[in-house]
mmCIF file of C-alpha atoms in Angstrom:
data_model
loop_
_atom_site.group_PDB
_atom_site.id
_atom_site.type_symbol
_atom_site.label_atom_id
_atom_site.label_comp_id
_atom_site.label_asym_id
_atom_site.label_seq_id
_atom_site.Cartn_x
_atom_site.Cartn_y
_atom_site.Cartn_z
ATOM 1 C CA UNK A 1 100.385 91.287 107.082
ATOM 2 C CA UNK A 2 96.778 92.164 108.090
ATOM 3 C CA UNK A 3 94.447 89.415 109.481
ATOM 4 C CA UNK A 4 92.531 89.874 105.962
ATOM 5 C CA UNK A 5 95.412 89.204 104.300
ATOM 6 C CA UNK A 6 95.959 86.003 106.278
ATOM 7 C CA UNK A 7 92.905 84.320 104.830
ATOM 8 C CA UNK A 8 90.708 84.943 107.928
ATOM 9 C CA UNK A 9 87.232 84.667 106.597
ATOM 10 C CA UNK A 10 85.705 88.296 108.082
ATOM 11 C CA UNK A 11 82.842 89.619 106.238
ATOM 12 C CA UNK A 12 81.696 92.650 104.657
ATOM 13 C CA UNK A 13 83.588 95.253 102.135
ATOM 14 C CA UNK A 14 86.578 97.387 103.136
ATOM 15 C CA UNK A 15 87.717 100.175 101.833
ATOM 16 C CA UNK A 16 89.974 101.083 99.765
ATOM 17 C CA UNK A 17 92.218 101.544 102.929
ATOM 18 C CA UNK A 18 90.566 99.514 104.959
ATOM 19 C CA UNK A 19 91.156 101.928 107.766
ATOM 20 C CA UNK A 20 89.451 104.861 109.295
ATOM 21 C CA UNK A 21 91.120 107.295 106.873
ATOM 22 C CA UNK A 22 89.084 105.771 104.620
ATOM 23 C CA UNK A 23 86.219 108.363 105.629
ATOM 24 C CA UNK A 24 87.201 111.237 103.448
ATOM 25 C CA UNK A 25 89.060 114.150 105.656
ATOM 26 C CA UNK A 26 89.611 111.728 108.465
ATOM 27 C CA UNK A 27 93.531 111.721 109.538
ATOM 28 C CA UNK A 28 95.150 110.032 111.802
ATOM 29 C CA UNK A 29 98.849 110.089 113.823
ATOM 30 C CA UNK A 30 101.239 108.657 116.173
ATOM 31 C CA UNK A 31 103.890 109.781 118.136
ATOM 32 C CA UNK A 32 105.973 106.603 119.128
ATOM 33 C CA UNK A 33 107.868 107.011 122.313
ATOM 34 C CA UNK A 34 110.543 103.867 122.970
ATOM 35 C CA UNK A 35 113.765 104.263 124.721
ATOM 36 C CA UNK A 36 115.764 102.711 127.428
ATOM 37 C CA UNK A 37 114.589 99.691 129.180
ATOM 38 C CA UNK A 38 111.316 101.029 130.241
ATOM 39 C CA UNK A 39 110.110 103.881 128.042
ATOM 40 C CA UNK A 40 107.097 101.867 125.625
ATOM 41 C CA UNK A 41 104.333 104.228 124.726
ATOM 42 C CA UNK A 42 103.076 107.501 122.715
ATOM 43 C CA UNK A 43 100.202 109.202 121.759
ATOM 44 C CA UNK A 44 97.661 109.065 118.817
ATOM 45 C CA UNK A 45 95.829 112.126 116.797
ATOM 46 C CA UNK A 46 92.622 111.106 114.931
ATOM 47 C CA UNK A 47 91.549 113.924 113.066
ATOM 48 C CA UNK A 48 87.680 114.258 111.884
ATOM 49 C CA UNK A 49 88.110 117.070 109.684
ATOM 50 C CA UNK A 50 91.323 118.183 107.679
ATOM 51 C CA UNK A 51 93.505 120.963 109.694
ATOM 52 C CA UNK A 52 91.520 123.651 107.729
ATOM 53 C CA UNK A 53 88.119 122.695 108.432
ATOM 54 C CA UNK A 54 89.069 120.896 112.327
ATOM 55 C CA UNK A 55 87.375 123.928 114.027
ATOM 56 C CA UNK A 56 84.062 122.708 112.339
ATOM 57 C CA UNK A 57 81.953 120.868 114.651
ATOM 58 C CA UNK A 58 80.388 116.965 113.948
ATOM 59 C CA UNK A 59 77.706 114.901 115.343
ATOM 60 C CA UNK A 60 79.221 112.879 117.875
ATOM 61 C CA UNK A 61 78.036 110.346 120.768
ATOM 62 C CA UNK A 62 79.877 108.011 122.934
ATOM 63 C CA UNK A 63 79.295 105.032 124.873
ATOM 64 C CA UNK A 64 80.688 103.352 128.085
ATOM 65 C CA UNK A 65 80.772 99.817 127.897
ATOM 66 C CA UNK A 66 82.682 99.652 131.775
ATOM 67 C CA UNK A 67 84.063 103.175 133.172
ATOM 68 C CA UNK A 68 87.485 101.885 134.521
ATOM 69 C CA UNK A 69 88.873 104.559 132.425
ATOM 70 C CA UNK A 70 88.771 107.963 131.053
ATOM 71 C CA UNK A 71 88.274 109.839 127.783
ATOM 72 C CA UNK A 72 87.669 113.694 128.445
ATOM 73 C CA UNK A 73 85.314 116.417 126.464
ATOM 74 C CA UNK A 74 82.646 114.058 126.820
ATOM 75 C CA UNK A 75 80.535 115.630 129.265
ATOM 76 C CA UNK A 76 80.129 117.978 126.600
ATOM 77 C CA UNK A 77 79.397 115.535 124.010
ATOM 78 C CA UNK A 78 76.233 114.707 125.651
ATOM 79 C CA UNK A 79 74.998 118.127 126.480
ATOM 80 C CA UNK A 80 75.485 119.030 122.591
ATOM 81 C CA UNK A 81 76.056 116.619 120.603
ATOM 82 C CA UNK A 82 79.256 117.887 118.705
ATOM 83 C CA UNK A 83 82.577 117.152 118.660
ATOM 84 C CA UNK A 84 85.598 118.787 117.494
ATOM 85 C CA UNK A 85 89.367 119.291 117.699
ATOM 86 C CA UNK A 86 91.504 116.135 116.995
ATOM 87 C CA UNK A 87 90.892 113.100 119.014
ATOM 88 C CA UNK A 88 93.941 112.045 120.870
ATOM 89 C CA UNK A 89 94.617 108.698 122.852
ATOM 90 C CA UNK A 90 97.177 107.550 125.048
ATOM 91 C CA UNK A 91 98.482 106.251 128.365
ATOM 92 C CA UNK A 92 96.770 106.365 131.873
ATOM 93 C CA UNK A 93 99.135 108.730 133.462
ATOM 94 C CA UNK A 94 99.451 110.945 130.177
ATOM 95 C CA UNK A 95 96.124 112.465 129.816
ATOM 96 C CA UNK A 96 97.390 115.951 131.794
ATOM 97 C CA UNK A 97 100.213 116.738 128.862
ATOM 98 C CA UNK A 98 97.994 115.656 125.822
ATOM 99 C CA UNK A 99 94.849 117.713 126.741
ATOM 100 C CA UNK A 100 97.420 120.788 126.949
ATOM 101 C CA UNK A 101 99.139 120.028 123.455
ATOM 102 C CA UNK A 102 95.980 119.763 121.935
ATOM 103 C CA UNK A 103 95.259 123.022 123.295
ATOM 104 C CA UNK A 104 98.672 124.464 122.472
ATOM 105 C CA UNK A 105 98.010 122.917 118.718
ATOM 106 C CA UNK A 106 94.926 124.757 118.509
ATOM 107 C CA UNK A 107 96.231 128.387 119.611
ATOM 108 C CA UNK A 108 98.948 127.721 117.163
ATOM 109 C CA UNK A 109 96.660 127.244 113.971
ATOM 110 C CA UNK A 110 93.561 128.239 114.875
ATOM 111 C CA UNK A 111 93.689 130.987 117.103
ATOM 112 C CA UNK A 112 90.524 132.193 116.941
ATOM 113 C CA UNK A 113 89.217 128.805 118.289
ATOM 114 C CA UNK A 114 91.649 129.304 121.394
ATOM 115 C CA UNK A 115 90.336 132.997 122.327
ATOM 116 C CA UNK A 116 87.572 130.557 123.357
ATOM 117 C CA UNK A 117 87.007 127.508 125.309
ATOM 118 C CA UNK A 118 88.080 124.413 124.535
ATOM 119 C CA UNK A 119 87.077 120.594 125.985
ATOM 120 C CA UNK A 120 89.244 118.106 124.186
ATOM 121 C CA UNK A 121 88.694 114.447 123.879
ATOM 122 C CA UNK A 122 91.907 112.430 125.110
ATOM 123 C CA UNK A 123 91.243 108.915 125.468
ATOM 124 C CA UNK A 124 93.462 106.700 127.624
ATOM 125 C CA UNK A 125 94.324 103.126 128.326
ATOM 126 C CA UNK A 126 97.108 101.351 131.008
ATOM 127 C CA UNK A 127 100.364 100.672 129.529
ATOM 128 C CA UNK A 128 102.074 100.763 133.044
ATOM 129 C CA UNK A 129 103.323 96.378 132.554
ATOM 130 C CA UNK A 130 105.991 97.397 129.528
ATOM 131 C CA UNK A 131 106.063 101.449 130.135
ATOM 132 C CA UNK A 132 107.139 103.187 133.215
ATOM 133 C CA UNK A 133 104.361 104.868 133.575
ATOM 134 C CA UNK A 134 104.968 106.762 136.005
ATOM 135 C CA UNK A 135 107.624 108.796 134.638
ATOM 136 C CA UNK A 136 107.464 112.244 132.300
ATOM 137 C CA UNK A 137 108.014 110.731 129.264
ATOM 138 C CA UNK A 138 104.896 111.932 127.333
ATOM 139 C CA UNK A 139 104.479 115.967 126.948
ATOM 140 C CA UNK A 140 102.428 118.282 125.355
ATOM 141 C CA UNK A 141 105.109 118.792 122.305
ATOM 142 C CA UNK A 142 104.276 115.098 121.550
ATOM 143 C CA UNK A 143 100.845 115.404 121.216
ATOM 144 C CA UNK A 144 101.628 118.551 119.078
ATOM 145 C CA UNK A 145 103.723 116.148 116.984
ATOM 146 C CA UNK A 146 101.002 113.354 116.568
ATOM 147 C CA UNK A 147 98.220 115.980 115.268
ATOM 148 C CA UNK A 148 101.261 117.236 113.147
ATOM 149 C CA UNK A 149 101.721 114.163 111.719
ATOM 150 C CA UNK A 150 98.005 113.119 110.902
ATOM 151 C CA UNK A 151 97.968 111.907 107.555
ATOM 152 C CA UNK A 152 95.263 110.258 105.082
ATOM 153 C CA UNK A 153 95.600 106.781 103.744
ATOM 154 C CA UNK A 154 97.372 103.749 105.277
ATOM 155 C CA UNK A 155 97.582 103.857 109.005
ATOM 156 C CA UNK A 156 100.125 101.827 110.872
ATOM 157 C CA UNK A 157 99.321 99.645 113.232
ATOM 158 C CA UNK A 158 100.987 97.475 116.085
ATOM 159 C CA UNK A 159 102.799 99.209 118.618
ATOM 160 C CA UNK A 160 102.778 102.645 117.607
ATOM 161 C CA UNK A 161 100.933 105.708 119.110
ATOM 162 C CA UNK A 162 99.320 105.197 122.178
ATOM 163 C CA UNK A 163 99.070 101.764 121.427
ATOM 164 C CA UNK A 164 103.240 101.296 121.787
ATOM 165 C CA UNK A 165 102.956 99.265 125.012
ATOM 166 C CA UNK A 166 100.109 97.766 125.357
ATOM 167 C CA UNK A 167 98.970 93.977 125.454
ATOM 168 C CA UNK A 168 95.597 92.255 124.102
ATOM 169 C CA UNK A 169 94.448 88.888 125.243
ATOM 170 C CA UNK A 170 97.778 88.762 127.110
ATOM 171 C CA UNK A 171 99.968 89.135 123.348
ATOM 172 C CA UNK A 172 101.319 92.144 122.163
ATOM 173 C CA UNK A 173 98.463 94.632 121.274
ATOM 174 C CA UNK A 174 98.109 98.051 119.905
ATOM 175 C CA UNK A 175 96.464 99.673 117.348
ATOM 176 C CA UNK A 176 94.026 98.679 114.953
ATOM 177 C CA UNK A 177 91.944 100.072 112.429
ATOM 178 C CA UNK A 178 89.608 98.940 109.919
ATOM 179 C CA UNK A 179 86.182 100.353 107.407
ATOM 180 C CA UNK A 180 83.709 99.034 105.920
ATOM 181 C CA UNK A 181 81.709 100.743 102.816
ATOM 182 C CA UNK A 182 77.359 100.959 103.132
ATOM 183 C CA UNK A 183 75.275 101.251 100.384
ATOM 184 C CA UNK A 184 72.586 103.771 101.207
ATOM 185 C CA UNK A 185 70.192 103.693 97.249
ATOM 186 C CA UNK A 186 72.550 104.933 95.013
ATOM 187 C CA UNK A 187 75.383 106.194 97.750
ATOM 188 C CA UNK A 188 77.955 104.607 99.073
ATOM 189 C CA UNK A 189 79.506 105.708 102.504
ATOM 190 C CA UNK A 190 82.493 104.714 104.798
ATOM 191 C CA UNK A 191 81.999 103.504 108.556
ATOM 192 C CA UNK A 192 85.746 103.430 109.814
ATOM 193 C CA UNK A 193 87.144 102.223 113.103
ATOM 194 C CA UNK A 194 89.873 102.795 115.142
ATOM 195 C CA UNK A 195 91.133 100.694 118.268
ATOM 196 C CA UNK A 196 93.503 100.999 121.056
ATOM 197 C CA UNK A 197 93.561 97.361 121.951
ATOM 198 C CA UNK A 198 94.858 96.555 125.810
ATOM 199 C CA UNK A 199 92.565 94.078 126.915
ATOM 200 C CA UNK A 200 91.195 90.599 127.186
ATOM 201 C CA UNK A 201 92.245 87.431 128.631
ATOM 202 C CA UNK A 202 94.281 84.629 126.750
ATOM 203 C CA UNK A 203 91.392 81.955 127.120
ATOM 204 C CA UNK A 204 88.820 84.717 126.435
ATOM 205 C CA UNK A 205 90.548 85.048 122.880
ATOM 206 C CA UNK A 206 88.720 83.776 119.507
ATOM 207 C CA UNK A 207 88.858 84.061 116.253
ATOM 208 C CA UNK A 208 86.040 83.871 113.949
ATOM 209 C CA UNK A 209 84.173 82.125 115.700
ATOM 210 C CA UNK A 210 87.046 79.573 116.697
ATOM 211 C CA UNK A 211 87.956 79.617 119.940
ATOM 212 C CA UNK A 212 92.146 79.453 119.570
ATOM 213 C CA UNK A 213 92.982 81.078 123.342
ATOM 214 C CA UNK A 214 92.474 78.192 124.565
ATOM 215 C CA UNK A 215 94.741 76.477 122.636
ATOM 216 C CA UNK A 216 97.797 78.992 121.875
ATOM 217 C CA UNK A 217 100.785 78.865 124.673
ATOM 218 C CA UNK A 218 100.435 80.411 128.000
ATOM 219 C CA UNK A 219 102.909 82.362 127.486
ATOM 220 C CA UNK A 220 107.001 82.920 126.673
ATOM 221 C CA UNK A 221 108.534 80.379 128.592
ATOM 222 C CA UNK A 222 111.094 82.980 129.273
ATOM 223 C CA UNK A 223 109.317 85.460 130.157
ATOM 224 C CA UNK A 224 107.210 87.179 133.414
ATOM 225 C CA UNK A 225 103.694 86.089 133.490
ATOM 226 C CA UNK A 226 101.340 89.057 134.143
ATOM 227 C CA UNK A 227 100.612 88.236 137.745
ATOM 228 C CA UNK A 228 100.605 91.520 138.674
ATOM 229 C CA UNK A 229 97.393 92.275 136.835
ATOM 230 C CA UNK A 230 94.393 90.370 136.358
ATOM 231 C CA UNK A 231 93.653 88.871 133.350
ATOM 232 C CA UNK A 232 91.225 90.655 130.963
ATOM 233 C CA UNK A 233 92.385 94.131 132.962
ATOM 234 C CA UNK A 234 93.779 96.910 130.589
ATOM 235 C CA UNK A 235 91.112 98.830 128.452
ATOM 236 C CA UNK A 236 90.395 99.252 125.097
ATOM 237 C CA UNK A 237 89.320 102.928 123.795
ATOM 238 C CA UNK A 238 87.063 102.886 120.407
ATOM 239 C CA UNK A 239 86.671 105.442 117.673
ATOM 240 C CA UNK A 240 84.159 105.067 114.779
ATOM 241 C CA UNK A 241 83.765 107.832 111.850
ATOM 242 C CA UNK A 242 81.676 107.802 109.274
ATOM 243 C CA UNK A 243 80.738 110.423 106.282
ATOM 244 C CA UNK A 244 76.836 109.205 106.895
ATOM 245 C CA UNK A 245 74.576 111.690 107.839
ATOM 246 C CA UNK A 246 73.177 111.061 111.489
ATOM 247 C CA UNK A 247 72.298 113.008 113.868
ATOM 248 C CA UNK A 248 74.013 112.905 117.677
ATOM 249 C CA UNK A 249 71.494 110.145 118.877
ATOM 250 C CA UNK A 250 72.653 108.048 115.963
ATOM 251 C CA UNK A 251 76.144 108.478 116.624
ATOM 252 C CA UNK A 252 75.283 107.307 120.010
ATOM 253 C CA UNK A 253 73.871 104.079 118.949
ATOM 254 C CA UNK A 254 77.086 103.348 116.702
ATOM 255 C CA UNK A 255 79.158 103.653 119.937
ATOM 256 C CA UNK A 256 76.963 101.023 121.366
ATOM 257 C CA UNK A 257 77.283 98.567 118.497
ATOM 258 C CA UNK A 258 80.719 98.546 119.679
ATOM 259 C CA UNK A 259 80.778 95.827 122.613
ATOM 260 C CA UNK A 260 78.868 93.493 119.941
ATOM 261 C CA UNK A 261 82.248 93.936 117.790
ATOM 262 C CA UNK A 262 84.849 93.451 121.015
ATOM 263 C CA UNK A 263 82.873 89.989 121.429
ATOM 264 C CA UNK A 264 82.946 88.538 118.809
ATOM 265 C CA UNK A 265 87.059 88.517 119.358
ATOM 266 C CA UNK A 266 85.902 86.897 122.983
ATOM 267 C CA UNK A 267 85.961 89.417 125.689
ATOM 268 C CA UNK A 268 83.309 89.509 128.287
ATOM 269 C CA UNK A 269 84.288 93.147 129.302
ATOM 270 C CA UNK A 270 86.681 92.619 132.512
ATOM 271 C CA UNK A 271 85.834 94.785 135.278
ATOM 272 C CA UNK A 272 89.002 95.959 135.382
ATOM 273 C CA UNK A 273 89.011 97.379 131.896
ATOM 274 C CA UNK A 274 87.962 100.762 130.996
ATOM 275 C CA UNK A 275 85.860 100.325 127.295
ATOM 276 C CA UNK A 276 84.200 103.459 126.108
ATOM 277 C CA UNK A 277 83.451 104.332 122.654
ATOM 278 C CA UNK A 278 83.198 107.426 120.800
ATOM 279 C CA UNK A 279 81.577 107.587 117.134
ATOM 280 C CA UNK A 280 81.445 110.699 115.114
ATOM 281 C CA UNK A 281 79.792 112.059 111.446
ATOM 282 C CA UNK A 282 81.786 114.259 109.137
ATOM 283 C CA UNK A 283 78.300 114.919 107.338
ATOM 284 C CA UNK A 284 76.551 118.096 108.045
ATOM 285 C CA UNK A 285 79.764 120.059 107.463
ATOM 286 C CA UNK A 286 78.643 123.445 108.917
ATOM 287 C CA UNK A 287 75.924 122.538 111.148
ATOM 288 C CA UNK A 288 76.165 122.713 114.893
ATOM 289 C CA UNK A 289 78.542 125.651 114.730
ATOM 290 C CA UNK A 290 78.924 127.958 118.025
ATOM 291 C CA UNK A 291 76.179 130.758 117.582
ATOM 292 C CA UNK A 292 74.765 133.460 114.850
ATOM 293 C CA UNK A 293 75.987 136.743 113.486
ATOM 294 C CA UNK A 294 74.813 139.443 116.351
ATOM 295 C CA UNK A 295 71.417 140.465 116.695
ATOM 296 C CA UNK A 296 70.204 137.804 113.931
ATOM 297 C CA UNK A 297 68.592 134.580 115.527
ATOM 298 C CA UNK A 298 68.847 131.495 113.327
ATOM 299 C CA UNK A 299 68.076 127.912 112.670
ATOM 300 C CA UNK A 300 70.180 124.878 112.018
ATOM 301 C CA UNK A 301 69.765 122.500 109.932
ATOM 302 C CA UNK A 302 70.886 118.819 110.172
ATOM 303 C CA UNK A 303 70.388 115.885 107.510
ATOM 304 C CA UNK A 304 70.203 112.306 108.534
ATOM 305 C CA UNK A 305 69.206 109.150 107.754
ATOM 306 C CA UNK A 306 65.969 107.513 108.849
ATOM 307 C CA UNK A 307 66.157 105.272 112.292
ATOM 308 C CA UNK A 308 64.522 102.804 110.016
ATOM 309 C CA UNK A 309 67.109 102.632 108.006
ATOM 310 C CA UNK A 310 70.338 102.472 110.620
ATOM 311 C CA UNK A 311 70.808 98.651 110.913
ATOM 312 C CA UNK A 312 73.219 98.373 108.000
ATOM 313 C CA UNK A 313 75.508 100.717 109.745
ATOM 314 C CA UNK A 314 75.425 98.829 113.000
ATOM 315 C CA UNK A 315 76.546 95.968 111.053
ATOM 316 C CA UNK A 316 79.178 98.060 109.869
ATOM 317 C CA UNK A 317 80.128 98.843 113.136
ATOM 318 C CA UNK A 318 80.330 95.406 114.509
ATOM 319 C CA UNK A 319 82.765 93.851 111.713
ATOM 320 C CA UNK A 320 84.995 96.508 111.835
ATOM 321 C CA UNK A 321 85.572 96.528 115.113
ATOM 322 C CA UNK A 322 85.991 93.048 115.643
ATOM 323 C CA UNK A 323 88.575 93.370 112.760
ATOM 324 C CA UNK A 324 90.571 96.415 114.224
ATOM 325 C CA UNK A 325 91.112 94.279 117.100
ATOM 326 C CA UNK A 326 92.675 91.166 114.873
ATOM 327 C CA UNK A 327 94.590 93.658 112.861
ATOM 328 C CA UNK A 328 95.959 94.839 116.024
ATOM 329 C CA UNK A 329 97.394 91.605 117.239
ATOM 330 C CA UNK A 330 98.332 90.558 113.782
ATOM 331 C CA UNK A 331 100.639 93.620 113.893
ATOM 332 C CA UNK A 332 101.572 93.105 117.118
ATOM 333 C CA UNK A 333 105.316 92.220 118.107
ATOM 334 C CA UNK A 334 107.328 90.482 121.217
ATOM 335 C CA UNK A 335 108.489 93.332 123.324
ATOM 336 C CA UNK A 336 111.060 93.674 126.099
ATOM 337 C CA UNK A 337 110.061 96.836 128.861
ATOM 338 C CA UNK A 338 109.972 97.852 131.966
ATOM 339 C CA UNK A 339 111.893 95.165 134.686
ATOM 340 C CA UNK A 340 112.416 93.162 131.137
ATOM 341 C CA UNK A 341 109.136 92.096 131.232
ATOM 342 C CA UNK A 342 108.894 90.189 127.940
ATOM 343 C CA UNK A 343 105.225 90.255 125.932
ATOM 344 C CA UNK A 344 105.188 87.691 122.625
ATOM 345 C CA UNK A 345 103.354 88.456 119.591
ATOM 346 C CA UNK A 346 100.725 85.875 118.673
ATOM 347 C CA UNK A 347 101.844 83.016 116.839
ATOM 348 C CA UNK A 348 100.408 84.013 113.302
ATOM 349 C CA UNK A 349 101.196 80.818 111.816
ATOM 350 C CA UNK A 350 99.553 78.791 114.396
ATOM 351 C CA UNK A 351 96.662 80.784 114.333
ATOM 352 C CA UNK A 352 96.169 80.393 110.670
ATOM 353 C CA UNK A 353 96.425 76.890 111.088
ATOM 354 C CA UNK A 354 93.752 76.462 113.981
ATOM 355 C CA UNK A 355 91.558 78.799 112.011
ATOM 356 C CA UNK A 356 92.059 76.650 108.877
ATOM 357 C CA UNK A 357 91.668 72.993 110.547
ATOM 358 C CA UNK A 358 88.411 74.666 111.816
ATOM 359 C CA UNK A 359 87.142 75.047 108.509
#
């Protein structure tokens, strides 16, 4: 089940989905790695645009909340504005191998995009407590496989994809995603989010508005404590799309509205946690694109909605978010990895019924 579907009162409307596919064209995939004692992780694709149009650039900004991490191609972002090429996330050591698949990816289907340059955005966050990190385990053929597996509608969630070994408020974490819909006069668009949730610390952790880490077990009594890493360390990587029309500086601000979403769950941002954001806008389809037939200067255009009129969209941003992160525990399950370090799922039941004697 889905924290929704638990009877958690969260506001605002999903979609149909309730997931970033829910933006029309947006894709995502997972390569799940798990094997041995010690091998707990993967890789994610998130693609803005179907495979046809991916080449296409959109209005993008990003945001970092604390830089104890990485996510690449963003240098670029800020110089231009524009993003494209699928989005990939995974673990700290695996950034190398996924920047080249989504390279290889691109000479294979669009190789007039690779006779150029390319600066793709691979996202990361620490799975090294479950996952040997360390070791080769994540190539470029499985970030070819993720992007080949993107797919529209439901998206999995848990420990899958990048999000295969990592831990959330010191429970099993992982992926999350969730969308809500904006009315805009008589349209209606999509803000979706997408989480890779390794962070926070077990007393940090709250639940609409209830404060149940305090309250839930320290941990499996049979288990390793995390005393290797502090608590509230890990990361958590954020991506938002939306089919609104905005322009780069607007995407921007939606990467901002981020945080506000991460603390309403509890965190206070950890030092030791990278958190950076990255929103994007499918609108515009055909706007920002690299240069003008020879010898014929040009113009481009780009439609967006008034700064005046932005707020419901940051309010978008901030619900799902917080509710990507609850679907990502919810989904969460005890794992055994590396050293048989032992991480518990959160006690759903109990956490229904602290939510519910809260009122």
């Amino acid at each position: 089940m889905r924290a929704r579907e638990l009877g958690l009162p969260l506001t605002g409307t999903t979609g149909p989905d309730n997931a970033i596919t829910d933006v029309p064209g947006v894709e995502v995939g997972y390569t799940t790695l798990v094997g041995g004692d010690s091998v707990r992780t993967g890789v994610t694709a998130i693609l803005p645009r179907p495979r046809a149009e991916i080449p296409l650039p959109c209005t993008a900004g990003w945001y970092s909340l604390n830089g104890n991490g990485e996510m690449t191609g963003t240098t670029w972002i800020t110089e231009t504005g524009a993003l494209r090429l699928p989005v990939m996330i995974t673990n700290t050591h695996a950034v190398g191998p996924v920047h080249r698949g989504v390279i290889d990816w691109t000479l294979r289907t669009h190789p007039a995009v690779g006779a150029e340059w390319m600066l793709p955005v691979v996202a990361e966050t620490y799975d090294g407590y479950l996952n040997d990190i360390n070791g080769p385990w994540v190539q470029s053929e499985h970030a070819v496989a993720a992007i080949d597996a993107a797919a529209p509608g439901p998206v999995a969630e848990g420990s899958v994809g990048g999000g295969t070994g990592m831990i959330c408020y010191e429970f099993k974490g992982g992926s999350g995603t969730s969308s809500r819909l904006v009315s805009y006069g008589e349209t209606t668009y999509t803000v979706g989010v997408f989480v890779q949730a390794n962070f926070g610390g077990r007393e940090e952790l709250t639940v609409c508005g209830v404060p149940v880490g305090r309250q839930l077990p320290k941990g499996d009594p049979n288990s390793e404590r995390r005393a290797d890493i502090p608590p509230g360390a890990g990361s958590v990587i954020v991506i938002v799309a939306t089919d609104a029309p905005l322009l780069p500086g607007q995407c921007t601000a939606l990467a901002r509205r981020v945080p506000l979403g991460l603390a309403r769950t509890g965190t206070a941002g950890s030092i030791f946690s990278g958190d950076i954001f990255l929103a994007f806008s499918t609108a515009n389809k055909g706007s920002l694109a690299a240069g003008f037939p020879k010898g014929e200067p040009g113009y481009d255009h780009l439609r967006f909605i008034p700064w005046n009129r932005i707020d419901p969209f940051h309010s978008a941003v901030v619900e799902a978010t917080e509710e990507a992160v609850l679907n990502a525990l919810v989904a969460g399950r005890t794992m055994v990895g590396r050293d048989g370090r032992r991480i518990s799922g959160i006690p759903v039941d109990r956490l229904v019924e602290m939510i519910t004697r809260a009122g």
